[in-house]
mmCIF file of C-alpha atoms and ligand atoms in Angstrom:
data_model
loop_
_atom_site.group_PDB
_atom_site.id
_atom_site.type_symbol
_atom_site.label_atom_id
_atom_site.label_comp_id
_atom_site.label_asym_id
_atom_site.label_seq_id
_atom_site.Cartn_x
_atom_site.Cartn_y
_atom_site.Cartn_z
ATOM 1 C CA MET A 1 113.240 97.737 -140.780
ATOM 2 C CA HIS A 2 116.260 98.685 -138.472
ATOM 3 C CA LYS A 3 120.189 100.525 -139.329
ATOM 4 C CA GLU A 4 122.945 100.335 -137.174
ATOM 5 C CA LEU A 5 125.209 102.980 -137.919
ATOM 6 C CA ALA A 6 128.388 101.400 -138.540
ATOM 7 C CA HIS A 7 131.039 104.747 -138.815
ATOM 8 C CA PRO A 8 134.177 105.081 -136.590
ATOM 9 C CA LEU A 9 132.733 108.970 -135.011
ATOM 10 C CA ILE A 10 129.892 106.804 -133.594
ATOM 11 C CA HIS A 11 131.893 103.500 -132.132
ATOM 12 C CA SER A 12 133.636 106.679 -130.623
ATOM 13 C CA LEU A 13 131.433 108.505 -129.306
ATOM 14 C CA VAL A 14 129.562 105.442 -128.043
ATOM 15 C CA ASN A 15 132.412 103.651 -126.301
ATOM 16 C CA THR A 16 132.803 107.621 -124.532
ATOM 17 C CA LEU A 17 129.514 106.603 -122.548
ATOM 18 C CA ARG A 18 130.447 103.767 -121.329
ATOM 19 C CA ASP A 19 133.454 105.471 -119.387
ATOM 20 C CA ASN A 20 131.239 105.797 -116.202
ATOM 21 C CA THR A 21 133.412 108.254 -114.502
ATOM 22 C CA LEU A 22 131.955 110.508 -117.242
ATOM 23 C CA ASP A 23 129.973 113.300 -115.527
ATOM 24 C CA PRO A 24 126.182 114.400 -116.701
ATOM 25 C CA PHE A 25 127.427 117.055 -118.114
ATOM 26 C CA VAL A 26 129.133 115.675 -120.918
ATOM 27 C CA PHE A 27 127.423 112.430 -120.956
ATOM 28 C CA ARG A 28 124.492 114.505 -121.620
ATOM 29 C CA HIS A 29 126.571 116.168 -124.099
ATOM 30 C CA THR A 30 127.346 112.975 -125.905
ATOM 31 C CA ILE A 31 123.921 111.524 -126.538
ATOM 32 C CA LYS A 32 122.821 114.684 -128.645
ATOM 33 C CA GLU A 33 125.613 114.084 -130.540
ATOM 34 C CA ILE A 34 125.137 110.900 -131.298
ATOM 35 C CA THR A 35 121.588 112.231 -132.042
ATOM 36 C CA LYS A 36 122.148 114.753 -134.290
ATOM 37 C CA ILE A 37 124.104 111.612 -136.582
ATOM 38 C CA LEU A 38 120.528 109.384 -135.879
ATOM 39 C CA LEU A 39 118.250 112.354 -136.794
ATOM 40 C CA TYR A 40 121.224 112.790 -140.031
ATOM 41 C CA GLU A 41 120.281 109.191 -140.514
ATOM 42 C CA ALA A 42 116.248 109.206 -140.352
ATOM 43 C CA LEU A 43 115.627 112.106 -142.607
ATOM 44 C CA ASN A 44 118.085 110.591 -145.540
ATOM 45 C CA ASN A 45 114.888 109.617 -147.967
ATOM 46 C CA GLN A 46 112.774 112.796 -146.542
ATOM 47 C CA LYS A 47 110.813 114.658 -148.953
ATOM 48 C CA LEU A 48 111.098 118.139 -148.566
ATOM 49 C CA CYS A 49 107.974 120.970 -149.338
ATOM 50 C CA SER A 50 108.538 123.987 -151.596
ATOM 51 C CA ARG A 51 108.952 127.252 -149.836
ATOM 52 C CA GLU A 52 109.436 130.949 -151.580
ATOM 53 C CA ILE A 53 111.874 132.993 -149.287
ATOM 54 C CA MET A 54 113.073 136.735 -149.817
ATOM 55 C CA THR A 55 116.646 136.091 -151.091
ATOM 56 C CA TRP A 56 119.280 139.375 -151.339
ATOM 57 C CA ASN A 57 118.292 138.827 -154.667
ATOM 58 C CA GLY A 58 114.589 138.760 -154.751
ATOM 59 C CA VAL A 59 112.137 136.005 -154.161
ATOM 60 C CA LYS A 60 113.242 132.795 -154.955
ATOM 61 C CA THR A 61 111.646 128.927 -153.926
ATOM 62 C CA TYR A 62 113.915 126.598 -152.043
ATOM 63 C CA SER A 63 113.279 123.358 -150.845
ATOM 64 C CA TYR A 64 112.907 122.531 -147.193
ATOM 65 C CA VAL A 65 112.289 119.999 -144.554
ATOM 66 C CA PRO A 66 108.550 120.253 -143.822
ATOM 67 C CA GLU A 67 109.517 120.104 -139.631
ATOM 68 C CA GLU A 68 105.482 120.762 -139.030
ATOM 69 C CA ASP A 69 104.797 117.899 -140.010
ATOM 70 C CA ILE A 70 107.414 116.085 -137.458
ATOM 71 C CA VAL A 71 106.551 115.141 -133.963
ATOM 72 C CA VAL A 72 109.587 114.405 -131.678
ATOM 73 C CA VAL A 73 108.431 112.111 -128.814
ATOM 74 C CA SER A 74 110.637 111.061 -126.188
ATOM 75 C CA VAL A 75 110.592 108.285 -123.730
ATOM 76 C CA LEU A 76 110.963 109.571 -120.301
ATOM 77 C CA ARG A 77 113.476 110.133 -119.163
ATOM 78 C CA ALA A 78 116.666 109.285 -120.585
ATOM 79 C CA GLY A 79 115.588 110.385 -123.754
ATOM 80 C CA LEU A 80 115.054 113.971 -122.911
ATOM 81 C CA SER A 81 118.644 114.742 -123.780
ATOM 82 C CA MET A 82 118.117 113.475 -127.365
ATOM 83 C CA HIS A 83 114.647 115.431 -128.156
ATOM 84 C CA GLU A 84 116.276 118.540 -127.500
ATOM 85 C CA ALA A 85 119.008 117.664 -129.818
ATOM 86 C CA VAL A 86 116.198 116.683 -132.271
ATOM 87 C CA ILE A 87 114.443 119.551 -132.019
ATOM 88 C CA ASP A 88 117.063 122.261 -132.134
ATOM 89 C CA THR A 89 118.083 121.171 -135.626
ATOM 90 C CA LEU A 90 114.542 120.841 -136.073
ATOM 91 C CA LYS A 91 112.586 124.022 -134.849
ATOM 92 C CA GLY A 92 109.086 123.673 -136.501
ATOM 93 C CA ALA A 93 108.764 120.486 -135.180
ATOM 94 C CA GLN A 94 106.167 120.025 -132.514
ATOM 95 C CA SER A 95 107.344 117.679 -129.201
ATOM 96 C CA GLY A 96 104.937 115.510 -127.098
ATOM 97 C CA PHE A 97 106.379 113.426 -124.054
ATOM 98 C CA LEU A 98 105.656 109.647 -122.798
ATOM 99 C CA GLY A 99 106.624 109.021 -119.379
ATOM 100 C CA ILE A 100 107.254 105.150 -119.121
ATOM 101 C CA LYS A 101 109.261 103.127 -116.345
ATOM 102 C CA ARG A 102 110.552 99.732 -116.544
ATOM 103 C CA ASP A 103 109.270 97.615 -113.271
ATOM 104 C CA GLU A 104 112.845 96.423 -111.172
ATOM 105 C CA VAL A 105 111.180 92.834 -110.414
ATOM 106 C CA THR A 106 109.259 92.244 -113.667
ATOM 107 C CA HIS A 107 111.424 93.990 -115.654
ATOM 108 C CA LYS A 108 108.002 95.030 -117.570
ATOM 109 C CA SER A 109 107.430 98.722 -118.731
ATOM 110 C CA VAL A 110 105.235 100.847 -117.350
ATOM 111 C CA LEU A 111 103.542 103.987 -118.858
ATOM 112 C CA TYR A 112 102.743 106.388 -116.045
ATOM 113 C CA TYR A 113 102.724 109.435 -118.496
ATOM 114 C CA ASP A 114 100.860 110.566 -121.873
ATOM 115 C CA ARG A 115 101.310 113.853 -122.922
ATOM 116 C CA VAL A 116 101.034 113.329 -126.889
ATOM 117 C CA GLY A 117 98.531 115.169 -129.356
ATOM 118 C CA ASP A 118 97.161 113.883 -132.080
ATOM 119 C CA CYS A 119 99.138 112.429 -135.225
ATOM 120 C CA SER A 120 97.215 112.109 -137.606
ATOM 121 C CA GLY A 121 99.658 113.405 -140.278
ATOM 122 C CA LYS A 122 102.416 113.620 -139.205
ATOM 123 C CA LYS A 123 105.327 111.750 -138.818
ATOM 124 C CA VAL A 124 106.745 110.786 -135.480
ATOM 125 C CA ILE A 125 110.620 110.469 -134.725
ATOM 126 C CA LEU A 126 110.226 108.587 -131.103
ATOM 127 C CA VAL A 127 113.468 109.035 -129.154
ATOM 128 C CA ASP A 128 115.095 106.584 -125.832
ATOM 129 C CA PRO A 129 118.507 105.888 -125.884
ATOM 130 C CA MET A 130 118.175 102.404 -124.655
ATOM 131 C CA VAL A 131 116.497 99.183 -126.084
ATOM 132 C CA ALA A 132 116.819 96.446 -123.542
ATOM 133 C CA THR A 133 113.550 94.134 -123.735
ATOM 134 C CA GLY A 134 112.052 96.564 -126.283
ATOM 135 C CA GLY A 135 109.082 96.751 -123.826
ATOM 136 C CA SER A 136 109.092 100.239 -123.220
ATOM 137 C CA LEU A 137 109.684 101.368 -126.829
ATOM 138 C CA CYS A 138 106.517 98.719 -128.064
ATOM 139 C CA ASP A 139 105.025 100.212 -125.705
ATOM 140 C CA ALA A 140 105.787 103.814 -126.644
ATOM 141 C CA ILE A 141 104.949 102.817 -130.617
ATOM 142 C CA LYS A 142 101.390 101.291 -129.022
ATOM 143 C CA VAL A 143 99.997 104.723 -128.021
ATOM 144 C CA LEU A 144 101.504 106.588 -131.129
ATOM 145 C CA LYS A 145 99.456 104.457 -133.072
ATOM 146 C CA GLN A 146 96.091 104.599 -130.936
ATOM 147 C CA LYS A 147 97.377 108.740 -131.697
ATOM 148 C CA ASN A 148 96.780 107.756 -135.901
ATOM 149 C CA ALA A 149 100.557 108.647 -135.862
ATOM 150 C CA GLY A 150 100.942 107.440 -139.706
ATOM 151 C CA GLU A 151 105.283 107.002 -140.386
ATOM 152 C CA ILE A 152 107.376 106.111 -136.764
ATOM 153 C CA GLN A 153 111.292 106.491 -137.034
ATOM 154 C CA THR A 154 112.664 105.273 -133.600
ATOM 155 C CA LEU A 155 116.303 106.717 -132.633
ATOM 156 C CA ASN A 156 118.347 105.055 -130.235
ATOM 157 C CA ILE A 157 121.782 104.764 -129.243
ATOM 158 C CA LEU A 158 122.381 101.625 -127.317
ATOM 159 C CA ALA A 159 119.793 98.239 -128.294
ATOM 160 C CA SER A 160 120.129 94.922 -127.820
ATOM 161 C CA PRO A 161 119.857 92.350 -130.411
ATOM 162 C CA GLU A 162 116.727 90.401 -128.538
ATOM 163 C CA GLY A 163 115.256 94.042 -128.210
ATOM 164 C CA VAL A 164 115.548 95.140 -131.716
ATOM 165 C CA GLN A 165 113.398 91.835 -132.776
ATOM 166 C CA ARG A 166 110.909 91.896 -129.918
ATOM 167 C CA VAL A 167 110.639 95.447 -131.613
ATOM 168 C CA LEU A 168 110.141 94.479 -135.388
ATOM 169 C CA GLU A 169 107.977 91.334 -134.480
ATOM 170 C CA GLU A 170 105.283 93.357 -133.156
ATOM 171 C CA TYR A 171 105.924 96.475 -134.863
ATOM 172 C CA PRO A 172 107.226 95.266 -138.655
ATOM 173 C CA GLN A 173 106.800 98.668 -140.145
ATOM 174 C CA ILE A 174 109.212 100.738 -137.568
ATOM 175 C CA ASP A 175 112.314 102.318 -139.008
ATOM 176 C CA MET A 176 114.465 101.847 -136.195
ATOM 177 C CA ILE A 177 118.005 104.082 -136.370
ATOM 178 C CA ILE A 178 120.430 102.402 -133.885
ATOM 179 C CA ALA A 179 123.957 103.777 -133.244
ATOM 180 C CA LYS A 180 124.919 100.169 -131.782
ATOM 181 C CA ILE A 181 123.339 96.972 -131.445
ATOM 182 C CA ASP A 182 125.411 95.560 -128.298
ATOM 183 C CA GLU A 183 125.631 91.542 -127.550
ATOM 184 C CA LYS A 184 123.389 90.518 -125.141
ATOM 185 C CA LEU A 185 120.827 91.002 -122.152
ATOM 186 C CA ASN A 186 122.045 89.594 -118.881
ATOM 187 C CA ASN A 187 119.077 87.903 -116.379
ATOM 188 C CA ASP A 188 118.169 91.672 -114.891
ATOM 189 C CA LYS A 189 117.133 92.587 -118.778
ATOM 190 C CA PHE A 190 120.519 95.125 -119.097
ATOM 191 C CA ILE A 191 122.225 94.976 -121.963
ATOM 192 C CA LEU A 192 126.333 94.071 -122.109
ATOM 193 C CA PRO A 193 128.466 95.131 -122.665
ATOM 194 C CA GLY A 194 126.047 98.484 -122.437
ATOM 195 C CA LEU A 195 126.735 101.813 -120.354
ATOM 196 C CA GLY A 196 124.244 101.339 -116.843
ATOM 197 C CA ASP A 197 121.010 103.058 -116.476
ATOM 198 C CA ALA A 198 121.199 106.295 -118.735
ATOM 199 C CA GLY A 199 118.510 107.864 -117.458
ATOM 200 C CA ASP A 200 120.280 108.213 -114.288
ATOM 201 C CA ARG A 201 123.555 108.785 -115.613
ATOM 202 C CA ALA A 202 122.501 111.865 -117.627
ATOM 203 C CA TYR A 203 120.864 113.426 -114.868
ATOM 204 C CA ASN A 204 122.376 112.454 -112.103
ATOM 205 C CA THR A 205 119.916 110.599 -109.549
ATOM 206 C CA LEU A 206 119.858 110.130 -106.615
HETATM 207 C C1 LIG B 301 114.944 102.800 -119.414
HETATM 208 C C2 LIG B 301 115.453 103.727 -120.968
HETATM 209 C C3 LIG B 301 114.178 102.363 -121.631
HETATM 210 C C4 LIG B 301 113.541 101.458 -121.149
HETATM 211 C C5 LIG B 301 114.288 100.638 -121.934
HETATM 212 O O1 LIG B 301 114.482 103.739 -118.461
HETATM 213 O O2 LIG B 301 115.715 104.717 -120.839
HETATM 214 O O3 LIG B 301 112.986 103.403 -121.763
HETATM 215 O O4 LIG B 301 114.890 101.151 -119.282
HETATM 216 O O5 LIG B 301 114.064 98.725 -121.084
HETATM 217 P P1 LIG B 301 113.633 98.123 -121.896
HETATM 218 O O6 LIG B 301 113.864 98.020 -123.447
HETATM 219 O O7 LIG B 301 113.785 96.983 -121.552
HETATM 220 O O8 LIG B 301 111.918 98.169 -121.962
HETATM 221 P P2 LIG B 301 114.026 103.431 -117.209
HETATM 222 O O9 LIG B 301 112.751 102.036 -116.960
HETATM 223 O O10 LIG B 301 115.505 102.703 -116.745
HETATM 224 O O11 LIG B 301 113.284 104.922 -116.379
HETATM 225 P P3 LIG B 301 114.150 105.988 -116.689
HETATM 226 O O12 LIG B 301 114.619 106.480 -118.195
HETATM 227 O O13 LIG B 301 113.332 107.134 -116.332
HETATM 228 O O14 LIG B 301 115.188 105.757 -115.867
#
């Protein structure tokens, strides 16, 4: 299933990213702001665990997100800023990284780096700002399943309708939380209107 966040603040933040004159620092900052909102939505139905703590008034039991049962996995490079935003909030979560690059001619995604451990018994939050053809996200989900991931939620900033359809056709049980689904893909498989190459814009790549 997927959920597109319809909220004035999300619209405004996503449209901020479309400004090509935005410097990389503000671009990354805005990605992080949006990611915090996506995470808030993703954890809406999260089961909490109880923990005893020492308060000013003695030992008490309170509920918390079981951060140690969550693995945050990002797709390099553009997912890195999102990753930072998630682990700044879920400080006890574990991390994994997948290097996936889309071939510029064939538009097919290629896995070149895998630093994800065994995910048995863990919930995975998979972050990648862009879902164009959906190939990169499908590849990432395939790897996570091979690593025994249970529940997988994706946080995405921009997606094409075609990309969302492909991911959910291949993996109907995935929960996609998306800031904005744009109009379509162009012939070069870029999202329209989109925001360009998120990895290049975030890190000022030569
Ligand atoms: C972008 C983006 C996604 C992928 C989406 O990464 O961050 O990972 O493309 O395209 P898809 O849905 O058609 O697979 P890119 O390949 O540009 O790598 P980069 O982040 O290293 O620039």
